[in-house]
PDB file of C-alpha atoms in Angstrom:
ATOM      1  CA  MET G   1       0.000   0.000   0.000  1.00 31.00           C
ATOM      2  CA  SER G   2       1.186   3.470  -0.579  1.00 31.00           C
ATOM      3  CA  GLY G   3       1.045   6.697   1.271  1.00 32.00           C
ATOM      4  CA  SER G   4       0.255   8.513  -1.960  1.00 31.00           C
ATOM      5  CA  GLY G   5      -1.945   5.863  -3.480  1.00 33.00           C
ATOM      6  CA  SER G   6       0.196   5.571  -6.602  1.00 33.00           C
ATOM      7  CA  GLU G   7       3.433   4.422  -5.036  1.00 37.00           C
ATOM      8  CA  SER G   8       3.983   1.100  -3.332  1.00 39.00           C
ATOM      9  CA  ARG G   9       6.028   1.656  -0.187  1.00 46.00           C
ATOM     10  CA  ASP G  10       3.624   0.931   2.648  1.00 51.00           C
ATOM     11  CA  GLY G  11       3.604  -0.611   6.071  1.00 48.00           C
ATOM     12  CA  ASP G  12      -0.131  -0.926   6.240  1.00 56.00           C
ATOM     13  CA  ASP G  13      -1.241  -4.445   7.054  1.00 52.00           C
ATOM     14  CA  PRO G  14      -4.292  -5.997   8.688  1.00 51.00           C
ATOM     15  CA  SER G  15      -2.318  -8.794  10.309  1.00 47.00           C
ATOM     16  CA  LEU G  16      -4.233  -9.068  13.541  1.00 53.00           C
ATOM     17  CA  ALA G  17      -7.811  -9.466  14.560  1.00 45.00           C
ATOM     18  CA  HIS G  18      -9.414  -6.308  15.890  1.00 45.00           C
ATOM     19  CA  GLY G  19     -12.051  -8.149  17.881  1.00 48.00           C
ATOM     20  CA  LYS G  20     -12.596  -7.363  21.534  1.00 53.00           C
ATOM     21  CA  GLU G  21     -13.405 -10.849  22.809  1.00 73.00           C
ATOM     22  CA  THR G  22     -11.484 -10.361  26.065  1.00 89.00           C
ATOM     23  CA  ALA G  23     -10.102  -7.513  28.113  1.00 92.00           C
ATOM     24  CA  VAL G  24      -6.586  -8.430  26.986  1.00 93.00           C
ATOM     25  CA  GLN G  25      -7.584  -8.388  23.320  1.00 95.00           C
ATOM     26  CA  THR G  26      -9.294  -5.044  23.804  1.00 95.00           C
ATOM     27  CA  ALA G  27      -6.114  -3.628  25.337  1.00 96.00           C
ATOM     28  CA  ILE G  28      -3.976  -5.109  22.572  1.00 97.00           C
ATOM     29  CA  TRP G  29      -6.180  -3.554  19.894  1.00 96.00           C
ATOM     30  CA  ARG G  30      -6.106  -0.118  21.532  1.00 96.00           C
ATOM     31  CA  LEU G  31      -2.327  -0.193  21.851  1.00 97.00           C
ATOM     32  CA  ARG G  32      -1.776  -1.524  18.347  1.00 97.00           C
ATOM     33  CA  SER G  33      -4.119   1.007  16.755  1.00 97.00           C
ATOM     34  CA  ARG G  34      -2.032   3.798  18.314  1.00 97.00           C
ATOM     35  CA  GLY G  35       1.313   2.386  17.223  1.00 96.00           C
ATOM     36  CA  CYS G  36       2.283   0.922  20.615  1.00 97.00           C
ATOM     37  CA  TRP G  37       3.266  -2.502  19.283  1.00 98.00           C
ATOM     38  CA  THR G  38       5.893  -3.252  21.939  1.00 97.00           C
ATOM     39  CA  ASP G  39       3.432  -2.656  24.768  1.00 98.00           C
ATOM     40  CA  ALA G  40       0.782  -4.722  23.008  1.00 98.00           C
ATOM     41  CA  ALA G  41       3.204  -7.611  22.466  1.00 98.00           C
ATOM     42  CA  ALA G  42       4.243  -7.503  26.125  1.00 98.00           C
ATOM     43  CA  LEU G  43       0.688  -8.381  27.158  1.00 97.00           C
ATOM     44  CA  LEU G  44       1.101 -11.727  25.374  1.00 97.00           C
ATOM     45  CA  LEU G  45       4.425 -12.726  26.944  1.00 95.00           C
ATOM     46  CA  PRO G  46       2.817 -14.820  29.723  1.00 95.00           C
ATOM     47  CA  HIS G  47       0.972 -16.871  27.108  1.00 95.00           C
ATOM     48  CA  THR G  48       3.597 -17.646  24.458  1.00 93.00           C
ATOM     49  CA  ASP G  49       3.304 -21.391  25.008  1.00 96.00           C
ATOM     50  CA  ASP G  50      -0.082 -21.050  23.319  1.00 97.00           C
ATOM     51  CA  PRO G  51       0.320 -21.122  19.504  1.00 97.00           C
ATOM     52  CA  ALA G  52      -2.277 -18.409  18.864  1.00 96.00           C
ATOM     53  CA  ALA G  53      -0.761 -16.023  21.412  1.00 97.00           C
ATOM     54  CA  ALA G  54       2.774 -16.682  20.192  1.00 98.00           C
ATOM     55  CA  LEU G  55       1.740 -15.991  16.611  1.00 98.00           C
ATOM     56  CA  GLN G  56      -0.131 -12.836  17.550  1.00 98.00           C
ATOM     57  CA  ARG G  57       2.921 -11.537  19.428  1.00 98.00           C
ATOM     58  CA  ALA G  58       5.129 -12.203  16.411  1.00 98.00           C
ATOM     59  CA  ALA G  59       2.647 -10.483  14.111  1.00 98.00           C
ATOM     60  CA  LEU G  60       2.594  -7.388  16.311  1.00 98.00           C
ATOM     61  CA  LEU G  61       6.389  -7.128  16.277  1.00 98.00           C
ATOM     62  CA  ILE G  62       6.558  -7.718  12.519  1.00 98.00           C
ATOM     63  CA  GLU G  63       4.035  -4.938  11.983  1.00 97.00           C
ATOM     64  CA  ARG G  64       6.205  -2.677  14.142  1.00 98.00           C
ATOM     65  CA  CYS G  65       9.112  -3.355  11.762  1.00 98.00           C
ATOM     66  CA  LEU G  66       7.080  -2.250   8.772  1.00 96.00           C
ATOM     67  CA  TYR G  67       5.836   0.929  10.428  1.00 97.00           C
ATOM     68  CA  THR G  68       9.030   1.978  12.231  1.00 97.00           C
ATOM     69  CA  GLU G  69      11.820   0.199  10.269  1.00 96.00           C
ATOM     70  CA  GLN G  70      13.169  -1.023  13.623  1.00 97.00           C
ATOM     71  CA  GLY G  71      12.982  -4.107  15.840  1.00 98.00           C
ATOM     72  CA  TRP G  72      13.929  -6.751  13.277  1.00 98.00           C
ATOM     73  CA  ALA G  73      15.834  -9.046  15.646  1.00 98.00           C
ATOM     74  CA  GLU G  74      13.037  -9.081  18.213  1.00 98.00           C
ATOM     75  CA  ALA G  75      10.476  -9.836  15.524  1.00 98.00           C
ATOM     76  CA  GLU G  76      12.606 -12.692  14.202  1.00 98.00           C
ATOM     77  CA  GLU G  77      12.993 -14.151  17.685  1.00 98.00           C
ATOM     78  CA  ALA G  78       9.243 -13.975  18.322  1.00 98.00           C
ATOM     79  CA  LEU G  79       8.487 -15.571  14.962  1.00 98.00           C
ATOM     80  CA  ARG G  80      10.866 -18.469  15.623  1.00 98.00           C
ATOM     81  CA  ALA G  81       9.117 -19.017  18.946  1.00 98.00           C
ATOM     82  CA  ALA G  82       5.739 -19.084  17.201  1.00 98.00           C
ATOM     83  CA  GLU G  83       7.031 -21.529  14.596  1.00 98.00           C
ATOM     84  CA  ALA G  84       8.333 -23.793  17.358  1.00 98.00           C
ATOM     85  CA  VAL G  85       4.976 -24.114  19.137  1.00 98.00           C
ATOM     86  CA  ALA G  86       2.762 -24.460  16.039  1.00 98.00           C
ATOM     87  CA  GLN G  87       1.010 -27.814  16.200  1.00 96.00           C
ATOM     88  CA  ASP G  88      -1.226 -28.330  13.171  1.00 96.00           C
ATOM     89  CA  ASP G  89      -1.271 -27.366   9.499  1.00 96.00           C
ATOM     90  CA  GLU G  90      -3.335 -24.231  10.045  1.00 95.00           C
ATOM     91  CA  GLU G  91      -0.967 -22.964  12.754  1.00 97.00           C
ATOM     92  CA  ARG G  92       2.099 -23.855  10.703  1.00 98.00           C
ATOM     93  CA  GLY G  93       0.543 -22.159   7.689  1.00 98.00           C
ATOM     94  CA  ALA G  94      -0.177 -19.006   9.685  1.00 98.00           C
ATOM     95  CA  ALA G  95       3.418 -18.940  10.933  1.00 98.00           C
ATOM     96  CA  ALA G  96       4.677 -19.383   7.358  1.00 98.00           C
ATOM     97  CA  CYS G  97       2.462 -16.466   6.311  1.00 98.00           C
ATOM     98  CA  GLU G  98       4.129 -14.294   8.961  1.00 98.00           C
ATOM     99  CA  ARG G  99       7.565 -15.566   7.870  1.00 98.00           C
ATOM    100  CA  GLY G 100       6.794 -14.467   4.325  1.00 98.00           C
ATOM    101  CA  TYR G 101       5.573 -11.098   5.527  1.00 98.00           C
ATOM    102  CA  LEU G 102       8.672 -10.427   7.606  1.00 98.00           C
ATOM    103  CA  ALA G 103      10.884 -11.322   4.628  1.00 98.00           C
ATOM    104  CA  TYR G 104       8.748  -9.088   2.403  1.00 98.00           C
ATOM    105  CA  ALA G 105       9.089  -6.163   4.822  1.00 98.00           C
ATOM    106  CA  SER G 106      12.855  -6.586   4.993  1.00 98.00           C
ATOM    107  CA  THR G 107      13.065  -6.540   1.206  1.00 98.00           C
ATOM    108  CA  LEU G 108      10.640  -3.658   0.699  1.00 97.00           C
ATOM    109  CA  LEU G 109      12.409  -1.403   3.194  1.00 96.00           C
ATOM    110  CA  GLY G 110      15.887  -2.215   1.903  1.00 96.00           C
ATOM    111  CA  VAL G 111      17.121  -3.919   5.059  1.00 97.00           C
ATOM    112  CA  ARG G 112      18.078  -7.147   3.274  1.00 97.00           C
ATOM    113  CA  ASP G 113      16.880  -8.760   0.064  1.00 98.00           C
ATOM    114  CA  ARG G 114      14.755 -11.698   1.187  1.00 98.00           C
ATOM    115  CA  ALA G 115      12.366 -11.798  -1.772  1.00 98.00           C
ATOM    116  CA  ASP G 116      12.981 -15.484  -2.504  1.00 98.00           C
ATOM    117  CA  GLU G 117      12.347 -16.351   1.140  1.00 98.00           C
ATOM    118  CA  ALA G 118       9.132 -14.308   1.118  1.00 98.00           C
ATOM    119  CA  ARG G 119       7.788 -16.112  -1.946  1.00 98.00           C
ATOM    120  CA  ALA G 120       8.785 -19.541  -0.629  1.00 98.00           C
ATOM    121  CA  ALA G 121       7.199 -18.932   2.772  1.00 98.00           C
ATOM    122  CA  LEU G 122       3.914 -17.726   1.305  1.00 98.00           C
ATOM    123  CA  GLY G 123       3.971 -20.720  -1.016  1.00 98.00           C
ATOM    124  CA  ARG G 124       4.257 -23.000   2.025  1.00 98.00           C
ATOM    125  CA  ALA G 125       1.438 -21.125   3.678  1.00 98.00           C
ATOM    126  CA  ALA G 126      -0.766 -21.619   0.602  1.00 98.00           C
ATOM    127  CA  ALA G 127      -0.145 -25.368   0.770  1.00 98.00           C
ATOM    128  CA  LEU G 128      -1.140 -25.494   4.444  1.00 98.00           C
ATOM    129  CA  ILE G 129      -4.032 -23.025   4.635  1.00 97.00           C
ATOM    130  CA  GLY G 130      -7.184 -24.274   2.934  1.00 94.00           C
ATOM    131  CA  PRO G 131      -9.116 -22.162   0.389  1.00 94.00           C
ATOM    132  CA  SER G 132     -11.962 -21.574   2.859  1.00 92.00           C
ATOM    133  CA  ALA G 133      -9.836 -21.230   6.003  1.00 96.00           C
ATOM    134  CA  GLN G 134      -9.948 -18.107   8.124  1.00 95.00           C
ATOM    135  CA  GLY G 135      -6.361 -17.164   7.281  1.00 96.00           C
ATOM    136  CA  ARG G 136      -6.739 -17.430   3.518  1.00 98.00           C
ATOM    137  CA  PRO G 137      -7.863 -13.851   2.758  1.00 98.00           C
ATOM    138  CA  LEU G 138      -4.842 -12.412   4.582  1.00 98.00           C
ATOM    139  CA  LEU G 139      -2.559 -14.816   2.718  1.00 98.00           C
ATOM    140  CA  ASP G 140      -4.101 -13.758  -0.601  1.00 98.00           C
ATOM    141  CA  PHE G 141      -3.597 -10.117   0.362  1.00 98.00           C
ATOM    142  CA  ARG G 142       0.069 -10.645   1.140  1.00 98.00           C
ATOM    143  CA  ARG G 143       0.610 -12.549  -2.085  1.00 98.00           C
ATOM    144  CA  GLY G 144      -0.812  -9.499  -3.794  1.00 98.00           C
ATOM    145  CA  LEU G 145       1.709  -7.278  -2.009  1.00 98.00           C
ATOM    146  CA  ILE G 146       4.575  -9.407  -3.286  1.00 98.00           C
ATOM    147  CA  ALA G 147       3.177  -9.485  -6.826  1.00 98.00           C
ATOM    148  CA  GLN G 148       2.792  -5.696  -6.857  1.00 97.00           C
ATOM    149  CA  ASN G 149       5.825  -4.495  -4.950  1.00 96.00           C
ATOM    150  CA  LEU G 150       8.443  -7.184  -5.536  1.00 96.00           C
ATOM    151  CA  GLY G 151       7.232  -8.768  -8.761  1.00 95.00           C
ATOM    152  CA  ASP G 152       6.033  -5.649 -10.628  1.00 93.00           C
ATOM    153  CA  SER G 153       2.949  -7.573 -11.707  1.00 96.00           C
ATOM    154  CA  PRO G 154      -0.129  -5.390 -11.205  1.00 97.00           C
ATOM    155  CA  GLN G 155      -2.448  -7.878 -12.905  1.00 97.00           C
ATOM    156  CA  ALA G 156      -1.466 -10.697 -10.545  1.00 98.00           C
ATOM    157  CA  ALA G 157      -1.680  -8.261  -7.619  1.00 98.00           C
ATOM    158  CA  ARG G 158      -5.185  -7.176  -8.600  1.00 98.00           C
ATOM    159  CA  ALA G 159      -6.367 -10.780  -8.819  1.00 98.00           C
ATOM    160  CA  ALA G 160      -4.921 -11.562  -5.392  1.00 98.00           C
ATOM    161  CA  TYR G 161      -6.407  -8.407  -3.840  1.00 98.00           C
ATOM    162  CA  ARG G 162      -9.810  -9.262  -5.280  1.00 98.00           C
ATOM    163  CA  ARG G 163      -9.655 -12.748  -3.789  1.00 98.00           C
ATOM    164  CA  ALA G 164      -8.671 -11.229  -0.460  1.00 98.00           C
ATOM    165  CA  HIS G 165     -11.482  -8.673  -0.744  1.00 98.00           C
ATOM    166  CA  ALA G 166     -14.069 -11.362  -1.397  1.00 98.00           C
ATOM    167  CA  GLY G 167     -12.754 -13.471   1.477  1.00 98.00           C
ATOM    168  CA  ALA G 168     -12.702 -10.541   3.869  1.00 98.00           C
ATOM    169  CA  THR G 169     -16.274  -9.684   2.904  1.00 98.00           C
ATOM    170  CA  ALA G 170     -17.393 -13.265   3.543  1.00 97.00           C
ATOM    171  CA  GLN G 171     -15.641 -13.306   6.932  1.00 96.00           C
ATOM    172  CA  ASN G 172     -16.753  -9.773   7.861  1.00 96.00           C
ATOM    173  CA  ASP G 173     -13.112  -8.779   8.373  1.00 97.00           C
ATOM    174  CA  THR G 174     -13.526  -5.031   8.083  1.00 97.00           C
ATOM    175  CA  LEU G 175      -9.910  -4.166   8.820  1.00 97.00           C
ATOM    176  CA  LEU G 176      -8.689  -6.366   5.989  1.00 98.00           C
ATOM    177  CA  LEU G 177     -11.350  -4.818   3.747  1.00 98.00           C
ATOM    178  CA  SER G 178      -9.900  -1.388   4.484  1.00 98.00           C
ATOM    179  CA  SER G 179      -6.603  -2.596   3.054  1.00 98.00           C
ATOM    180  CA  THR G 180      -8.004  -4.406   0.016  1.00 98.00           C
ATOM    181  CA  TRP G 181     -10.026  -1.305  -0.839  1.00 98.00           C
ATOM    182  CA  ARG G 182      -6.858   0.775  -0.510  1.00 98.00           C
ATOM    183  CA  HIS G 183      -4.651  -1.424  -2.646  1.00 98.00           C
ATOM    184  CA  LEU G 184      -7.197  -1.874  -5.379  1.00 98.00           C
ATOM    185  CA  ALA G 185      -7.634   1.903  -5.364  1.00 98.00           C
ATOM    186  CA  GLY G 186      -3.874   2.379  -5.652  1.00 97.00           C
ATOM    187  CA  LEU G 187      -3.786   0.192  -8.757  1.00 98.00           C
ATOM    188  CA  ALA G 188      -6.741   2.104 -10.210  1.00 98.00           C
ATOM    189  CA  LEU G 189      -5.008   5.435  -9.601  1.00 97.00           C
ATOM    190  CA  HIS G 190      -1.851   4.188 -11.286  1.00 96.00           C
ATOM    191  CA  GLU G 191      -3.953   3.344 -14.343  1.00 96.00           C
ATOM    192  CA  GLY G 192      -5.644   6.750 -14.368  1.00 96.00           C
ATOM    193  CA  GLU G 193      -9.033   5.541 -13.079  1.00 97.00           C
ATOM    194  CA  LEU G 194      -9.521   8.506 -10.792  1.00 97.00           C
ATOM    195  CA  ALA G 195     -13.148   7.975  -9.790  1.00 97.00           C
ATOM    196  CA  GLU G 196     -12.557   4.313  -8.924  1.00 98.00           C
ATOM    197  CA  ALA G 197      -9.458   5.228  -6.951  1.00 98.00           C
ATOM    198  CA  ARG G 198     -11.241   7.976  -5.025  1.00 98.00           C
ATOM    199  CA  HIS G 199     -14.083   5.602  -4.105  1.00 98.00           C
ATOM    200  CA  GLY G 200     -11.704   2.895  -2.874  1.00 98.00           C
ATOM    201  CA  PHE G 201      -9.574   5.263  -0.834  1.00 98.00           C
ATOM    202  CA  ALA G 202     -12.701   6.851   0.678  1.00 98.00           C
ATOM    203  CA  GLU G 203     -14.043   3.431   1.699  1.00 98.00           C
ATOM    204  CA  SER G 204     -10.698   2.536   3.280  1.00 98.00           C
ATOM    205  CA  LEU G 205     -10.609   5.789   5.231  1.00 98.00           C
ATOM    206  CA  ARG G 206     -14.219   5.394   6.365  1.00 98.00           C
ATOM    207  CA  ILE G 207     -13.564   1.910   7.769  1.00 98.00           C
ATOM    208  CA  ARG G 208     -10.397   2.933   9.565  1.00 97.00           C
ATOM    209  CA  GLU G 209     -12.031   5.924  11.165  1.00 97.00           C
ATOM    210  CA  GLU G 210     -14.981   3.787  12.291  1.00 97.00           C
ATOM    211  CA  LEU G 211     -12.631   1.190  13.807  1.00 96.00           C
ATOM    212  CA  GLY G 212     -10.446   3.808  15.498  1.00 96.00           C
ATOM    213  CA  TYR G 213      -7.395   2.466  13.657  1.00 97.00           C
ATOM    214  CA  LEU G 214      -5.359   5.639  14.106  1.00 96.00           C
ATOM    215  CA  VAL G 215      -2.018   4.301  12.902  1.00 96.00           C
ATOM    216  CA  GLY G 216      -3.615   3.411   9.565  1.00 97.00           C
ATOM    217  CA  THR G 217      -5.706   6.548   9.211  1.00 98.00           C
ATOM    218  CA  ALA G 218      -2.927   8.969   8.263  1.00 97.00           C
ATOM    219  CA  PRO G 219      -1.854   6.849   5.246  1.00 97.00           C
ATOM    220  CA  ALA G 220      -5.515   6.559   4.217  1.00 98.00           C
ATOM    221  CA  LEU G 221      -5.923  10.338   4.363  1.00 98.00           C
ATOM    222  CA  ALA G 222      -2.778  10.885   2.306  1.00 97.00           C
ATOM    223  CA  SER G 223      -3.925   8.375  -0.302  1.00 97.00           C
ATOM    224  CA  LEU G 224      -7.318  10.013  -0.682  1.00 97.00           C
ATOM    225  CA  ALA G 225      -5.611  13.405  -1.010  1.00 96.00           C
ATOM    226  CA  ALA G 226      -3.873  12.142  -4.160  1.00 95.00           C
ATOM    227  CA  THR G 227      -7.265  11.894  -5.873  1.00 97.00           C
ATOM    228  CA  GLU G 228      -8.617  15.301  -4.821  1.00 96.00           C
ATOM    229  CA  THR G 229      -8.120  18.875  -5.998  1.00 94.00           C
ATOM    230  CA  GLU G 230      -7.272  21.806  -3.764  1.00 93.00           C
ATOM    231  CA  PRO G 231      -8.339  22.899  -1.242  1.00 96.00           C
ATOM    232  CA  GLU G 232      -9.672  19.438  -0.255  1.00 96.00           C
ATOM    233  CA  ALA G 233      -6.350  17.737  -1.006  1.00 95.00           C
ATOM    234  CA  GLY G 234      -4.537  20.172   1.267  1.00 94.00           C
ATOM    235  CA  ARG G 235      -7.065  19.648   4.049  1.00 97.00           C
ATOM    236  CA  LEU G 236      -6.627  15.871   3.887  1.00 97.00           C
ATOM    237  CA  ARG G 237      -2.838  16.133   3.919  1.00 96.00           C
ATOM    238  CA  ALA G 238      -2.957  18.539   6.860  1.00 96.00           C
ATOM    239  CA  GLU G 239      -5.056  16.066   8.847  1.00 97.00           C
ATOM    240  CA  ALA G 240      -2.670  13.259   7.873  1.00 97.00           C
ATOM    241  CA  ARG G 241       0.282  15.350   9.083  1.00 96.00           C
ATOM    242  CA  ARG G 242      -1.497  16.034  12.375  1.00 96.00           C
ATOM    243  CA  LEU G 243      -2.057  12.332  13.030  1.00 96.00           C
ATOM    244  CA  PHE G 244       1.443  11.446  11.844  1.00 96.00           C
ATOM    245  CA  HIS G 245       3.012  13.792  14.397  1.00 96.00           C
ATOM    246  CA  LEU G 246       0.517  12.797  17.103  1.00 96.00           C
ATOM    247  CA  LEU G 247       1.666   9.181  16.754  1.00 95.00           C
ATOM    248  CA  GLY G 248       5.354  10.064  16.929  1.00 94.00           C
ATOM    249  CA  GLY G 249       6.193   9.950  13.218  1.00 95.00           C
ATOM    250  CA  VAL G 250       4.828   6.552  12.241  1.00 96.00           C
ATOM    251  CA  PRO G 251       4.628   5.086   9.749  1.00 96.00           C
ATOM    252  CA  THR G 252       8.114   6.391   9.024  1.00 95.00           C
ATOM    253  CA  TRP G 253       7.748   6.096   5.243  1.00 92.00           C
ATOM    254  CA  LEU G 254       4.712   8.398   5.209  1.00 94.00           C
ATOM    255  CA  ALA G 255       6.749  11.572   5.799  1.00 91.00           C
ATOM    256  CA  ALA G 256       7.795  11.732   2.143  1.00 87.00           C
ATOM    257  CA  HIS G 257       4.147  11.675   1.027  1.00 84.00           C
ATOM    258  CA  LEU G 258       2.928  14.539   3.203  1.00 85.00           C
ATOM    259  CA  THR G 259       4.432  17.387   1.224  1.00 67.00           C
ATOM    260  CA  ALA G 260       2.139  19.501  -0.902  1.00 49.00           C
ATOM    261  CA  ARG G 261       1.167  18.019  -4.259  1.00 51.00           C
ATOM    262  CA  PRO G 262      -0.219  19.726  -7.355  1.00 45.00           C
ATOM    263  CA  ALA G 263      -3.964  19.468  -7.884  1.00 41.00           C
ATOM    264  CA  VAL G 264      -5.148  16.434  -9.832  1.00 37.00           C
TER     265      VAL G 264
END
């Protein structure tokens, strides 16, 4: 996903459930949505012998890497721990999906080229996660990210995003929908389909505001600004800048997209 909508450098990812089934999950969601991944992950430390908790902790720390470009060693350690306690195909597939995402993030942000590892890990995940399984839409989404940003294949990316969008709709995963809307809109903008792009970015922003997903709202505002004329574009960028600074400058890659742009 891109801060501008037409470029691909993005840390936006709906890795984790935003449900509030327990007090701990509610606290984790509130911390995560404000960019406090380390604090959120710490709440899961007493439960890392449980495969789901171990995987969620790893996912939080991987997301921190993509938003802050820091914490790679800690994320790797947490992911290895999650891989070690996975017990069945679905759990092993979910861990492989996170392995692919961590390798993707490292490649995208120029830390180390791990593109082959990312593709191999997501391939393993696809073999382990069934077509109708809960984790399949997220896997499809991440395969779309690799096709778009590492493979320069917008057609394959669009197909993967559409599969993810359909799966997220069926599972009522609104956070994932906010990201599929956003990525499909980014592809539309790149192809000059301005109205389609504006609609997709607006839907993404609407969902994120409704969920209170603050750390993902600034990128959504900046993306929508790329489809608007002044003064609306300037208003959206100003709000994105306000949130960006409120959250301590995350996602780090968004700073380059918050400068003034000419009217579309």
